[in-house]
mmCIF file of C-alpha atoms in Angstrom:
data_model
loop_
_atom_site.group_PDB
_atom_site.id
_atom_site.type_symbol
_atom_site.label_atom_id
_atom_site.label_comp_id
_atom_site.label_asym_id
_atom_site.label_seq_id
_atom_site.Cartn_x
_atom_site.Cartn_y
_atom_site.Cartn_z
ATOM 1 C CA MET A 16 92.423 87.502 85.364
ATOM 2 C CA SER A 17 92.551 90.703 83.392
ATOM 3 C CA MET A 18 92.129 94.429 83.394
ATOM 4 C CA ALA A 19 90.990 96.820 80.761
ATOM 5 C CA ASN A 20 92.959 99.773 79.309
ATOM 6 C CA ALA A 21 91.469 102.836 78.185
ATOM 7 C CA SER A 22 90.149 101.430 74.961
ATOM 8 C CA GLY A 23 88.627 98.554 76.618
ATOM 9 C CA THR A 24 91.050 96.038 75.488
ATOM 10 C CA ALA A 25 91.730 93.271 78.012
ATOM 11 C CA ILE A 26 95.193 93.263 79.533
ATOM 12 C CA SER A 27 96.741 90.284 81.290
ATOM 13 C CA ARG A 28 97.343 90.509 84.945
ATOM 14 C CA PHE A 29 100.794 88.753 84.335
ATOM 15 C CA LEU A 30 100.467 86.705 87.320
ATOM 16 C CA ALA A 31 103.775 84.724 86.649
ATOM 17 C CA LEU A 32 105.551 88.045 86.950
ATOM 18 C CA ASP A 33 103.903 88.713 90.231
ATOM 19 C CA SER A 34 105.373 85.415 91.504
ATOM 20 C CA LEU A 35 108.760 86.268 90.251
ATOM 21 C CA ARG A 36 108.502 89.523 92.177
ATOM 22 C CA GLY A 37 107.775 87.590 95.418
ATOM 23 C CA ILE A 38 110.669 85.289 94.747
ATOM 24 C CA CYS A 39 113.023 88.360 94.168
ATOM 25 C CA ALA A 40 111.782 90.021 97.415
ATOM 26 C CA SER A 41 112.541 86.810 99.231
ATOM 27 C CA MET A 42 116.136 86.834 97.816
ATOM 28 C CA ILE A 43 116.531 90.327 99.352
ATOM 29 C CA VAL A 44 115.309 89.064 102.741
ATOM 30 C CA LEU A 45 117.949 86.443 102.606
ATOM 31 C CA LEU A 46 120.600 89.011 101.451
ATOM 32 C CA HIS A 47 120.114 91.264 104.608
ATOM 33 C CA PHE A 48 120.043 88.453 107.078
ATOM 34 C CA HIS A 49 123.759 87.717 107.532
ATOM 35 C CA THR A 50 124.609 84.278 108.967
ATOM 36 C CA PRO A 51 127.564 81.928 108.638
ATOM 37 C CA GLY A 52 125.461 79.513 106.665
ATOM 38 C CA ILE A 53 125.699 78.358 103.080
ATOM 39 C CA ILE A 54 122.527 80.263 102.050
ATOM 40 C CA SER A 55 123.814 83.635 103.379
ATOM 41 C CA ASN A 56 127.212 83.147 101.820
ATOM 42 C CA SER A 57 126.182 81.928 98.361
ATOM 43 C CA ALA A 58 127.203 84.173 95.542
ATOM 44 C CA LEU A 59 123.558 84.523 94.460
ATOM 45 C CA VAL A 60 122.369 85.839 97.786
ATOM 46 C CA LYS A 61 125.472 87.996 98.447
ATOM 47 C CA ASN A 62 124.664 89.819 95.174
ATOM 48 C CA GLY A 63 121.070 89.752 95.771
ATOM 49 C CA SER A 64 120.704 93.623 95.889
ATOM 50 C CA LEU A 65 120.620 93.300 92.074
ATOM 51 C CA PHE A 66 117.217 91.776 92.380
ATOM 52 C CA VAL A 67 115.957 95.323 93.018
ATOM 53 C CA ASP A 68 116.530 96.004 89.408
ATOM 54 C CA PHE A 69 113.972 93.214 88.545
ATOM 55 C CA PHE A 70 111.547 95.336 90.432
ATOM 56 C CA PHE A 71 112.377 98.381 88.412
ATOM 57 C CA VAL A 72 111.994 96.715 85.136
ATOM 58 C CA LEU A 73 108.670 95.078 86.091
ATOM 59 C CA SER A 74 107.580 98.431 87.415
ATOM 60 C CA GLY A 75 108.001 100.018 83.981
ATOM 61 C CA PHE A 76 106.183 97.053 82.417
ATOM 62 C CA VAL A 77 103.138 97.062 84.766
ATOM 63 C CA ILE A 78 102.723 100.829 84.968
ATOM 64 C CA SER A 79 102.891 100.976 81.075
ATOM 65 C CA ALA A 80 100.344 98.165 80.982
ATOM 66 C CA SER A 81 98.002 99.712 83.500
ATOM 67 C CA TYR A 82 98.372 103.555 82.860
ATOM 68 C CA GLY A 83 100.299 104.213 79.718
ATOM 69 C CA ASP A 84 97.425 104.484 77.302
ATOM 70 C CA ARG A 85 95.175 105.993 80.015
ATOM 71 C CA ILE A 86 97.515 108.895 80.756
ATOM 72 C CA THR A 87 98.071 109.397 76.999
ATOM 73 C CA ASN A 88 94.315 109.725 76.477
ATOM 74 C CA GLY A 89 93.891 112.193 79.288
ATOM 75 C CA PHE A 90 93.922 110.281 82.629
ATOM 76 C CA SER A 91 94.701 112.844 85.346
ATOM 77 C CA ILE A 92 98.389 112.761 86.163
ATOM 78 C CA GLY A 93 97.492 114.042 89.649
ATOM 79 C CA LYS A 94 95.076 111.151 90.219
ATOM 80 C CA PHE A 95 97.686 108.614 88.897
ATOM 81 C CA MET A 96 100.263 110.005 91.392
ATOM 82 C CA GLY A 97 97.493 109.840 94.242
ATOM 83 C CA LEU A 98 96.804 106.264 93.421
ATOM 84 C CA ARG A 99 100.454 105.372 93.478
ATOM 85 C CA MET A 100 100.979 107.231 96.794
ATOM 86 C CA GLY A 101 97.798 105.380 98.220
ATOM 87 C CA ARG A 102 99.422 102.060 97.094
ATOM 88 C CA ILE A 103 102.987 102.676 98.306
ATOM 89 C CA TYR A 104 103.072 105.386 101.011
ATOM 90 C CA PRO A 105 100.871 103.903 103.866
ATOM 91 C CA LEU A 106 103.050 100.889 104.419
ATOM 92 C CA HIS A 107 106.257 102.970 104.095
ATOM 93 C CA PHE A 108 104.888 105.373 106.749
ATOM 94 C CA PHE A 109 103.798 102.741 109.104
ATOM 95 C CA VAL A 110 107.182 100.869 108.947
ATOM 96 C CA LEU A 111 109.030 104.181 109.458
ATOM 97 C CA MET A 112 106.831 104.895 112.579
ATOM 98 C CA VAL A 113 107.597 101.464 113.937
ATOM 99 C CA PHE A 114 111.445 102.147 113.496
ATOM 100 C CA LEU A 115 110.817 105.518 115.214
ATOM 101 C CA ALA A 116 108.932 104.049 118.091
ATOM 102 C CA PHE A 117 111.732 101.620 118.721
ATOM 103 C CA GLU A 118 114.415 104.289 118.461
ATOM 104 C CA ILE A 119 112.453 106.361 121.223
ATOM 105 C CA VAL A 120 112.279 103.155 123.377
ATOM 106 C CA PHE A 121 115.992 102.570 122.734
ATOM 107 C CA ALA A 122 116.700 106.272 123.652
ATOM 108 C CA THR A 123 115.090 105.715 127.061
ATOM 109 C CA GLY A 124 117.445 102.969 128.018
ATOM 110 C CA VAL A 125 114.925 100.469 129.128
ATOM 111 C CA LEU A 126 116.431 97.883 126.704
ATOM 112 C CA GLY A 127 119.688 98.039 128.489
ATOM 113 C CA GLN A 128 123.189 98.956 127.121
ATOM 114 C CA ALA A 129 123.644 98.968 123.482
ATOM 115 C CA ASP A 130 126.477 99.368 121.010
ATOM 116 C CA ARG A 131 125.356 102.821 119.621
ATOM 117 C CA GLN A 132 123.676 105.980 120.597
ATOM 118 C CA PRO A 133 120.013 106.597 119.517
ATOM 119 C CA PHE A 134 119.048 109.007 116.755
ATOM 120 C CA GLN A 135 122.630 108.932 115.368
ATOM 121 C CA ALA A 136 123.339 108.804 111.577
ATOM 122 C CA PRO A 137 122.091 107.260 109.503
ATOM 123 C CA ASN A 138 119.017 107.011 111.909
ATOM 124 C CA ASP A 139 118.955 110.673 112.720
ATOM 125 C CA ILE A 140 116.164 113.212 112.542
ATOM 126 C CA PRO A 141 117.222 114.787 109.125
ATOM 127 C CA SER A 142 117.273 111.272 107.574
ATOM 128 C CA LEU A 143 113.862 110.675 109.146
ATOM 129 C CA LEU A 144 112.356 113.747 107.603
ATOM 130 C CA ALA A 145 113.941 112.899 104.223
ATOM 131 C CA SER A 146 112.408 109.435 104.303
ATOM 132 C CA LEU A 147 109.126 110.843 105.174
ATOM 133 C CA PHE A 148 109.144 113.020 102.057
ATOM 134 C CA LEU A 149 110.647 110.172 99.913
ATOM 135 C CA VAL A 150 113.821 112.303 99.185
ATOM 136 C CA GLN A 151 116.439 110.291 101.060
ATOM 137 C CA THR A 152 118.406 109.480 97.917
ATOM 138 C CA PHE A 153 118.826 113.195 97.170
ATOM 139 C CA ILE A 154 119.562 114.638 100.601
ATOM 140 C CA GLY A 155 122.234 113.692 103.084
ATOM 141 C CA PRO A 156 125.099 111.219 102.789
ATOM 142 C CA ASP A 157 123.198 107.950 103.024
ATOM 143 C CA GLY A 158 119.838 106.892 101.291
ATOM 144 C CA THR A 159 119.465 103.885 103.485
ATOM 145 C CA GLY A 160 118.878 105.242 106.968
ATOM 146 C CA TRP A 161 115.985 104.054 108.996
ATOM 147 C CA ASN A 162 114.120 101.507 106.714
ATOM 148 C CA GLY A 163 116.938 100.827 104.340
ATOM 149 C CA PRO A 164 114.790 99.304 101.508
ATOM 150 C CA SER A 165 112.613 102.352 101.144
ATOM 151 C CA TRP A 166 115.308 104.146 99.096
ATOM 152 C CA SER A 167 113.911 102.086 96.093
ATOM 153 C CA ILE A 168 110.312 103.108 96.575
ATOM 154 C CA ALA A 169 111.461 106.734 96.904
ATOM 155 C CA VAL A 170 113.079 106.817 93.507
ATOM 156 C CA GLU A 171 110.198 104.779 91.939
ATOM 157 C CA MET A 172 107.780 107.545 92.973
ATOM 158 C CA TRP A 173 109.838 110.186 91.271
ATOM 159 C CA THR A 174 110.193 107.890 88.240
ATOM 160 C CA TYR A 175 106.338 107.604 88.205
ATOM 161 C CA LEU A 176 106.058 111.346 87.968
ATOM 162 C CA ILE A 177 108.683 111.634 85.232
ATOM 163 C CA PHE A 178 107.005 108.904 83.096
ATOM 164 C CA ALA A 179 103.493 110.333 83.637
ATOM 165 C CA PHE A 180 104.711 113.285 81.649
ATOM 166 C CA VAL A 181 106.426 111.069 79.191
ATOM 167 C CA PHE A 182 103.249 109.117 78.578
ATOM 168 C CA ARG A 183 101.215 112.289 78.172
ATOM 169 C CA TRP A 184 103.449 114.233 75.876
ATOM 170 C CA ALA A 185 106.110 112.064 74.411
ATOM 171 C CA ARG A 186 104.019 109.000 73.177
ATOM 172 C CA PRO A 187 105.045 109.173 69.526
ATOM 173 C CA ILE A 188 108.549 108.689 70.469
ATOM 174 C CA LEU A 189 108.117 106.460 73.594
ATOM 175 C CA ILE A 190 110.315 103.555 72.548
ATOM 176 C CA PRO A 191 113.351 105.381 71.113
ATOM 177 C CA LEU A 192 113.158 107.857 74.041
ATOM 178 C CA CYS A 193 113.072 104.892 76.623
ATOM 179 C CA LEU A 194 116.015 103.262 74.838
ATOM 180 C CA VAL A 195 118.127 106.388 74.688
ATOM 181 C CA LEU A 196 117.232 107.186 78.516
ATOM 182 C CA ALA A 197 118.167 103.525 79.408
ATOM 183 C CA ALA A 198 121.567 103.892 77.515
ATOM 184 C CA LEU A 199 122.334 107.259 79.056
ATOM 185 C CA CYS A 200 121.473 106.018 82.524
ATOM 186 C CA GLY A 201 123.842 103.098 81.954
ATOM 187 C CA ILE A 202 126.644 105.279 80.819
ATOM 188 C CA TYR A 203 126.134 107.532 83.627
ATOM 189 C CA LEU A 204 126.304 104.831 86.196
ATOM 190 C CA PHE A 205 129.409 103.366 84.583
ATOM 191 C CA ASN A 206 131.170 106.585 85.071
ATOM 192 C CA LEU A 207 129.623 107.605 88.349
ATOM 193 C CA THR A 208 131.276 105.153 90.753
ATOM 194 C CA ASP A 209 133.071 101.989 91.210
ATOM 195 C CA ARG A 210 129.884 100.315 92.396
ATOM 196 C CA TYR A 211 128.356 100.705 88.914
ATOM 197 C CA LEU A 212 124.774 99.524 89.049
ATOM 198 C CA ASN A 213 124.799 98.772 92.756
ATOM 199 C CA VAL A 214 124.112 102.239 94.122
ATOM 200 C CA PHE A 215 121.476 103.339 96.753
ATOM 201 C CA HIS A 216 122.137 107.081 97.088
ATOM 202 C CA ASP A 217 124.003 109.038 94.364
ATOM 203 C CA GLY A 218 122.851 107.536 90.966
ATOM 204 C CA ALA A 219 119.778 105.755 92.558
ATOM 205 C CA LEU A 220 117.286 107.698 90.437
ATOM 206 C CA ALA A 221 119.325 106.761 87.295
ATOM 207 C CA ARG A 222 119.278 103.187 88.367
ATOM 208 C CA CYS A 223 115.646 103.179 88.586
ATOM 209 C CA LEU A 224 115.146 104.916 85.236
ATOM 210 C CA PHE A 225 117.481 102.519 83.620
ATOM 211 C CA GLY A 226 115.271 99.515 84.622
ATOM 212 C CA PHE A 227 111.949 101.339 84.338
ATOM 213 C CA SER A 228 112.722 102.510 80.788
ATOM 214 C CA LEU A 229 113.518 99.001 79.635
ATOM 215 C CA GLY A 230 110.186 97.804 81.371
ATOM 216 C CA VAL A 231 108.257 100.197 79.365
ATOM 217 C CA VAL A 232 109.856 98.911 76.252
ATOM 218 C CA ALA A 233 109.265 95.433 77.297
ATOM 219 C CA PHE A 234 105.435 96.021 77.460
ATOM 220 C CA GLN A 235 105.436 97.531 73.902
ATOM 221 C CA ALA A 236 107.288 94.487 72.737
ATOM 222 C CA HIS A 237 104.791 92.286 74.574
ATOM 223 C CA LYS A 238 101.843 93.967 72.673
ATOM 224 C CA TRP A 239 103.473 93.597 69.233
ATOM 225 C CA ILE A 240 104.582 89.942 69.850
ATOM 226 C CA ALA A 241 101.065 89.030 71.225
ATOM 227 C CA THR A 242 99.591 89.873 67.794
ATOM 228 C CA ARG A 243 101.884 87.437 66.120
ATOM 229 C CA LYS A 244 101.975 83.545 66.236
ATOM 230 C CA GLU A 245 101.838 82.183 69.720
ATOM 231 C CA LEU A 246 105.151 80.657 71.031
ATOM 232 C CA PRO A 247 104.946 76.849 71.308
ATOM 233 C CA ALA A 248 104.881 75.771 74.938
ATOM 234 C CA ALA A 249 107.846 73.337 74.682
ATOM 235 C CA LEU A 250 110.048 76.085 73.236
ATOM 236 C CA ALA A 251 108.700 78.561 75.822
ATOM 237 C CA THR A 252 109.758 76.040 78.576
ATOM 238 C CA VAL A 253 113.224 75.726 77.177
ATOM 239 C CA LEU A 254 113.578 79.577 76.914
ATOM 240 C CA GLU A 255 112.229 79.985 80.367
ATOM 241 C CA ILE A 256 114.746 77.431 81.869
ATOM 242 C CA ALA A 257 117.566 79.046 80.046
ATOM 243 C CA ALA A 258 116.409 82.529 81.228
ATOM 244 C CA ILE A 259 116.409 81.289 84.930
ATOM 245 C CA ILE A 260 120.083 79.932 84.488
ATOM 246 C CA ILE A 261 121.394 82.850 82.833
ATOM 247 C CA THR A 262 119.889 85.206 85.375
ATOM 248 C CA VAL A 263 121.264 83.220 88.276
ATOM 249 C CA GLN A 264 124.698 83.124 86.677
ATOM 250 C CA ILE A 265 124.763 86.844 85.762
ATOM 251 C CA VAL A 266 123.578 87.871 89.384
ATOM 252 C CA SER A 267 126.037 85.571 90.977
ATOM 253 C CA ILE A 268 129.039 86.993 89.250
ATOM 254 C CA SER A 269 128.082 90.578 88.939
ATOM 255 C CA GLY A 270 127.937 92.237 92.350
ATOM 256 C CA SER A 271 129.377 95.780 92.099
ATOM 257 C CA LYS A 272 131.315 95.006 88.954
ATOM 258 C CA PRO A 273 130.865 96.658 85.479
ATOM 259 C CA LEU A 274 129.176 93.520 84.445
ATOM 260 C CA SER A 275 126.188 94.511 86.747
ATOM 261 C CA LEU A 276 125.083 97.063 84.123
ATOM 262 C CA ILE A 277 123.867 94.241 81.888
ATOM 263 C CA VAL A 278 121.439 93.004 84.731
ATOM 264 C CA PRO A 279 118.567 95.378 83.721
ATOM 265 C CA PRO A 280 118.617 94.148 80.053
ATOM 266 C CA VAL A 281 118.778 90.602 81.293
ATOM 267 C CA PHE A 282 115.652 91.312 83.428
ATOM 268 C CA PHE A 283 114.048 92.856 80.350
ATOM 269 C CA GLY A 284 114.260 89.476 78.694
ATOM 270 C CA VAL A 285 112.955 87.782 81.687
ATOM 271 C CA VAL A 286 109.973 90.067 82.094
ATOM 272 C CA LEU A 287 109.113 89.834 78.300
ATOM 273 C CA LEU A 288 109.405 86.130 78.230
ATOM 274 C CA PHE A 289 107.490 85.339 81.383
ATOM 275 C CA SER A 290 104.752 87.818 80.443
ATOM 276 C CA PHE A 291 103.396 85.361 77.902
ATOM 277 C CA GLN A 292 103.060 82.530 80.694
ATOM 278 C CA ARG A 293 103.453 79.884 78.029
ATOM 279 C CA GLY A 294 106.146 77.557 79.430
ATOM 280 C CA ALA A 295 106.165 74.982 82.321
ATOM 281 C CA VAL A 296 108.166 77.275 84.485
ATOM 282 C CA ALA A 297 105.573 80.093 84.014
ATOM 283 C CA LYS A 298 102.806 77.595 84.774
ATOM 284 C CA LEU A 299 104.527 76.531 87.957
ATOM 285 C CA LEU A 300 104.613 80.180 89.038
ATOM 286 C CA LEU A 301 100.856 80.134 88.752
ATOM 287 C CA LYS A 302 100.528 77.889 91.672
ATOM 288 C CA PRO A 303 99.035 79.263 94.847
ATOM 289 C CA PRO A 304 102.018 79.404 96.954
ATOM 290 C CA PHE A 305 103.921 81.470 94.370
ATOM 291 C CA LEU A 306 100.954 83.736 93.775
ATOM 292 C CA LEU A 307 100.776 84.388 97.545
ATOM 293 C CA MET A 308 104.359 85.394 97.472
ATOM 294 C CA GLY A 309 103.734 87.874 94.676
ATOM 295 C CA THR A 310 100.750 89.303 96.522
ATOM 296 C CA LEU A 311 102.913 89.729 99.709
ATOM 297 C CA SER A 312 105.935 90.849 97.995
ATOM 298 C CA TYR A 313 105.715 94.523 98.798
ATOM 299 C CA SER A 314 105.128 93.888 102.404
ATOM 300 C CA ILE A 315 107.867 91.200 102.481
ATOM 301 C CA TYR A 316 110.267 93.836 101.136
ATOM 302 C CA MET A 317 109.230 96.881 103.408
ATOM 303 C CA ILE A 318 109.163 95.051 106.701
ATOM 304 C CA HIS A 319 111.946 92.489 106.603
ATOM 305 C CA GLY A 320 114.664 94.909 107.778
ATOM 306 C CA PHE A 321 112.831 95.736 111.074
ATOM 307 C CA LEU A 322 112.184 92.056 111.771
ATOM 308 C CA GLU A 323 115.743 91.166 111.004
ATOM 309 C CA TYR A 324 117.162 93.747 113.435
ATOM 310 C CA ARG A 325 114.827 92.652 116.102
ATOM 311 C CA THR A 326 115.610 88.869 115.541
ATOM 312 C CA VAL A 327 119.265 89.678 115.971
ATOM 313 C CA ASN A 328 118.543 91.686 119.055
ATOM 314 C CA ALA A 329 116.516 88.800 120.501
ATOM 315 C CA LEU A 330 119.280 86.207 119.810
ATOM 316 C CA GLY A 331 121.698 88.606 121.668
ATOM 317 C CA ILE A 332 119.483 88.753 124.667
ATOM 318 C CA ILE A 333 119.251 84.933 124.697
ATOM 319 C CA GLU A 334 123.059 84.694 124.389
ATOM 320 C CA LYS A 335 123.536 87.048 127.337
ATOM 321 C CA LEU A 336 121.032 85.075 129.436
ATOM 322 C CA SER A 337 123.113 81.970 128.671
ATOM 323 C CA HIS A 338 126.120 83.616 130.102
ATOM 324 C CA GLY A 339 128.117 82.826 126.849
ATOM 325 C CA ARG A 340 127.229 79.103 126.687
ATOM 326 C CA LEU A 341 125.404 79.912 123.391
ATOM 327 C CA ASP A 342 127.107 81.564 120.329
ATOM 328 C CA LEU A 343 124.203 83.089 118.706
ATOM 329 C CA VAL A 344 125.445 86.589 117.641
ATOM 330 C CA THR A 345 128.842 87.820 116.294
ATOM 331 C CA THR A 346 130.083 91.166 115.283
ATOM 332 C CA ILE A 347 131.659 91.618 111.835
ATOM 333 C CA ASP A 348 132.671 95.123 110.724
ATOM 334 C CA GLY A 349 130.924 96.757 113.538
ATOM 335 C CA HIS A 350 127.516 95.042 112.805
ATOM 336 C CA ASN A 351 125.789 92.264 114.734
ATOM 337 C CA GLN A 352 124.726 89.171 112.827
ATOM 338 C CA VAL A 353 123.897 85.624 113.523
ATOM 339 C CA GLY A 354 126.640 83.521 114.936
ATOM 340 C CA GLY A 355 127.121 79.714 115.513
ATOM 341 C CA SER A 356 127.602 77.001 112.978
ATOM 342 C CA PRO A 357 126.771 77.210 109.264
ATOM 343 C CA LEU A 358 123.881 74.667 109.864
ATOM 344 C CA PHE A 359 122.375 76.981 112.481
ATOM 345 C CA GLY A 360 122.883 79.844 110.183
ATOM 346 C CA ASP A 361 120.920 78.183 107.280
ATOM 347 C CA PHE A 362 118.217 77.111 109.738
ATOM 348 C CA MET A 363 117.912 80.811 110.990
ATOM 349 C CA SER A 364 117.895 82.046 107.312
ATOM 350 C CA ILE A 365 114.901 79.872 106.532
ATOM 351 C CA LEU A 366 113.107 80.714 109.761
ATOM 352 C CA MET A 367 113.763 84.463 109.131
ATOM 353 C CA LEU A 368 112.153 84.143 105.711
ATOM 354 C CA ALA A 369 109.120 82.174 107.130
ATOM 355 C CA ILE A 370 108.729 84.850 109.932
ATOM 356 C CA THR A 371 108.915 87.681 107.468
ATOM 357 C CA ILE A 372 106.257 86.111 105.144
ATOM 358 C CA GLY A 373 103.973 85.515 108.205
ATOM 359 C CA PHE A 374 104.177 89.219 109.229
ATOM 360 C CA ALA A 375 103.910 90.207 105.479
ATOM 361 C CA TYR A 376 100.520 88.523 105.326
ATOM 362 C CA LEU A 377 99.277 90.498 108.437
ATOM 363 C CA SER A 378 100.570 93.787 107.129
ATOM 364 C CA TYR A 379 99.090 93.064 103.711
ATOM 365 C CA ARG A 380 95.853 92.284 105.315
ATOM 366 C CA TRP A 381 95.648 95.018 107.824
ATOM 367 C CA ILE A 382 97.550 97.937 106.399
ATOM 368 C CA GLU A 383 98.613 97.593 102.718
ATOM 369 C CA HIS A 384 95.406 96.431 101.089
ATOM 370 C CA PRO A 385 92.979 98.479 103.198
ATOM 371 C CA ALA A 386 94.943 101.590 102.542
ATOM 372 C CA GLN A 387 94.921 100.858 98.894
ATOM 373 C CA GLN A 388 91.123 100.423 98.748
ATOM 374 C CA TRP A 389 90.706 103.637 100.703
ATOM 375 C CA SER A 390 92.822 105.693 98.412
ATOM 376 C CA ARG A 391 90.884 104.219 95.464
ATOM 377 C CA ARG A 392 87.610 105.120 96.944
ATOM 378 C CA LYS A 393 88.632 108.664 97.603
ATOM 379 C CA LEU A 394 90.027 109.136 94.166
ATOM 380 C CA ARG A 395 87.385 107.370 92.227
ATOM 381 C CA GLN A 396 84.951 109.620 90.218
ATOM 382 C CA LYS A 397 83.254 106.684 88.515
ATOM 383 C CA PRO A 398 84.129 102.974 88.388
ATOM 384 C CA ALA A 399 85.781 103.115 85.010
ATOM 385 C CA ALA A 400 87.969 106.003 85.947
ATOM 386 C CA VAL A 401 90.291 104.179 88.161
ATOM 387 C CA PRO A 402 92.423 101.268 86.764
ATOM 388 C CA ALA A 403 93.499 98.200 88.711
ATOM 389 C CA GLU A 404 96.324 99.186 90.789
ATOM 390 C CA PRO A 405 99.529 97.253 90.469
ATOM 391 C CA VAL A 406 101.940 97.162 93.358
ATOM 392 C CA ALA A 407 105.268 98.873 93.508
ATOM 393 C CA ALA A 408 107.479 96.536 91.730
ATOM 394 C CA VAL A 409 110.110 97.058 94.487
ATOM 395 C CA ALA A 410 109.510 96.481 96.522
ATOM 396 C CA PRO A 411 110.840 99.482 95.507
ATOM 397 C CA VAL A 412 110.061 98.037 94.271
ATOM 398 C CA PRO A 413 114.134 97.537 96.759
#
């Protein structure tokens, strides 16, 4: 599959990168579903919040591929932002309203006694309004109220706007500007907090700009390398395996340490390497199950929080009905999570991921994709004027 840029040159759809995005979204699902199992307590999953930075790097890459030349050559910045809103906002709004509806039901008391009061921070009205306007990382003490993962799509939207102006007016210095911006963001995050890269409120925009800038550079590097001799498939396979091993090791040991600041450059290398789809690992990522995960990645990312909360609620109800004979939910640091044995925890992690993928398919089919098509129809003036619309790489995109 391909899409055309403003000059009519075909650009790959980078399907292997779509699949990697789906895998990263799945890692974040596992991260947020706490259990006593081996999966939930593995170093890779416990530090899985760093996979959001893959979304940011990939977002810079695909936005540069889809829109960079178009915006430079006069494509409307307003239309670009409208298309991005049409791609990202409808599902964000829907999930936020589902959270709100549940909070209202919770406030009525029909669900019985609970361990907190409704509409209290971080799920209060000011946080709701901030989330509606995608400013939750700038306003208030917590950027993860209501639907926590939406912090990343909020900063992505503002990053889109910043880079639209960069593509329009700073194209001659695009690569050095992006490298300088990435370096400055890294330095800023190093000095901002002892969480370094792993921030969700203060510094969240810098975190996104860090990865996004490197993604833009990665696409420019891809274009330059693509005009040279093709990488042998055997060598590409070795490099892809090495890239996966290095990524797993770096993420597993980074967490909120200073080392986390090298994660975006590592993802820069991963995105650039897999963009050529030459090796056996990339070919594996082109198989239908992985492609489906890539297609559903944004829905997976955006809906998993609500599903996980409700799953823990359901387990708590079952435990109460058993009069304590079943140990299904435990409380750690004031938060409910899955209890029981490690084996039960691993079973629930796998089941939770499967449930999320199933609901993500429904949300993609009935909300995400129709809303995208509607926005494209509204903004289209002529068929060639609107490029193929890439998903938020966060899923933020987060």
